[in-house]
Amino acid sequence: MRLLDGFTRKNKEERLSLSEFLAGQQPNTLGFLESQEATIEEISNHEAENPSQRKASSLGKIMALVVVLAILIVGAGIMFHKNKQKTGNTPEMILVEGGSFQMGSNDGDDYAEPIHKVTVSSFWIGKYEVTQKEWMEVMEYNPSERKGETLPVENISWYDAVEYCNERSIREGLTPCYSGSGSNITCDWNANGYRLPTEAEWEYAARGGSKSKGYKYSGSDKINTVAWHSGNSGRRTHEVGGKNPNKLGIHDMSGNVFEWCWDLYGSYPSGVQTNPHGATGDSDRVLRGGCWDASAGYCTVSYRGLNDATSSYSDIGFRACRVSP
């Protein structure tokens, strides 16, 4: 992971304090510049009266100008960074009202068994998969194999997605959710920044939350109306939002690209759960939703995929979520 939360949070505090200092002290800074100009003028007058001190005074004048120039350069850089933090558009989010649902499937898919009752709290989730434009606004590079601003970003690892969430949080003045490094990444579930959805949150949203109609895919039993998959995609990603949304107004939760979830992969428990955060001990992270080169069976709301957190492929992307106040 290239960017640790502890590091980014520290940098955020330092950058903001410097920016606030400069913004609050601009009148004083201008006053300082004026005082330097007056001082230089006094030095010049003194030189005329005392020719023997002219050489030493000239050196002092040069040093004063160097200090002033350094202040202006540093100040301009800090103000540029402060303005840069505010660039870009906030991703469009959908509020998912909390509730309970039956998670999993008994349709012969061992990985999705047993069906068990899960309750999740309210949260916000991306209306679309994170696009390449949104990614570029924050990360300033594009790893995707097929390029296009409105295409989902892909070819990213789980760690890349976590890094993006923290960076976007910082740029929007929110509290980052993630800290740690490597296999020791932890999540502050009360932080108001961006994060990956848990597997339970993802499935609840894909099913339509409290508006669920029990569809096999996210929004319909007819896959071609809601998903880009191997049978209709032309073996490529497509612009987000190109298919019908589900009952909550969320697009592409079936097909287009697989989506990283927070959870480590593991067998489902049989008991009732509230806001579960996944298994422990495994090294693989959960993938959901199917993709452009997967058959229909992989695009159901209950299908569970997995991959190593360091893996990145052209059929893997993600969508972000946030806690609901």
Coordinates of N, CA and C in Angstrom, one line a residue, residues 228-235:
W228 N -24.0 -5.7 -17.7 CA -23.1 -6.1 -18.8 C -22.3 -7.3 -18.4
H229 N -22.5 -8.4 -19.2 CA -21.9 -9.7 -18.9 C -21.3 -10.3 -20.1
S230 N -20.8 -11.5 -20.0 CA -20.1 -12.1 -21.2 C -21.0 -12.3 -22.4
G231 N -22.3 -12.3 -22.2 CA -23.2 -12.6 -23.3 C -23.6 -11.3 -24.1
N232 N -23.3 -10.1 -23.5 CA -23.7 -8.9 -24.2 C -22.7 -7.7 -24.2
S233 N -21.6 -7.9 -23.6 CA -20.7 -6.8 -23.4 C -19.7 -6.6 -24.5
G234 N -19.6 -7.5 -25.4 CA -18.6 -7.4 -26.5 C -17.2 -7.5 -25.9
R235 N -17.1 -8.1 -24.7 CA -15.8 -8.4 -24.0 C -15.1 -7.1 -23.7

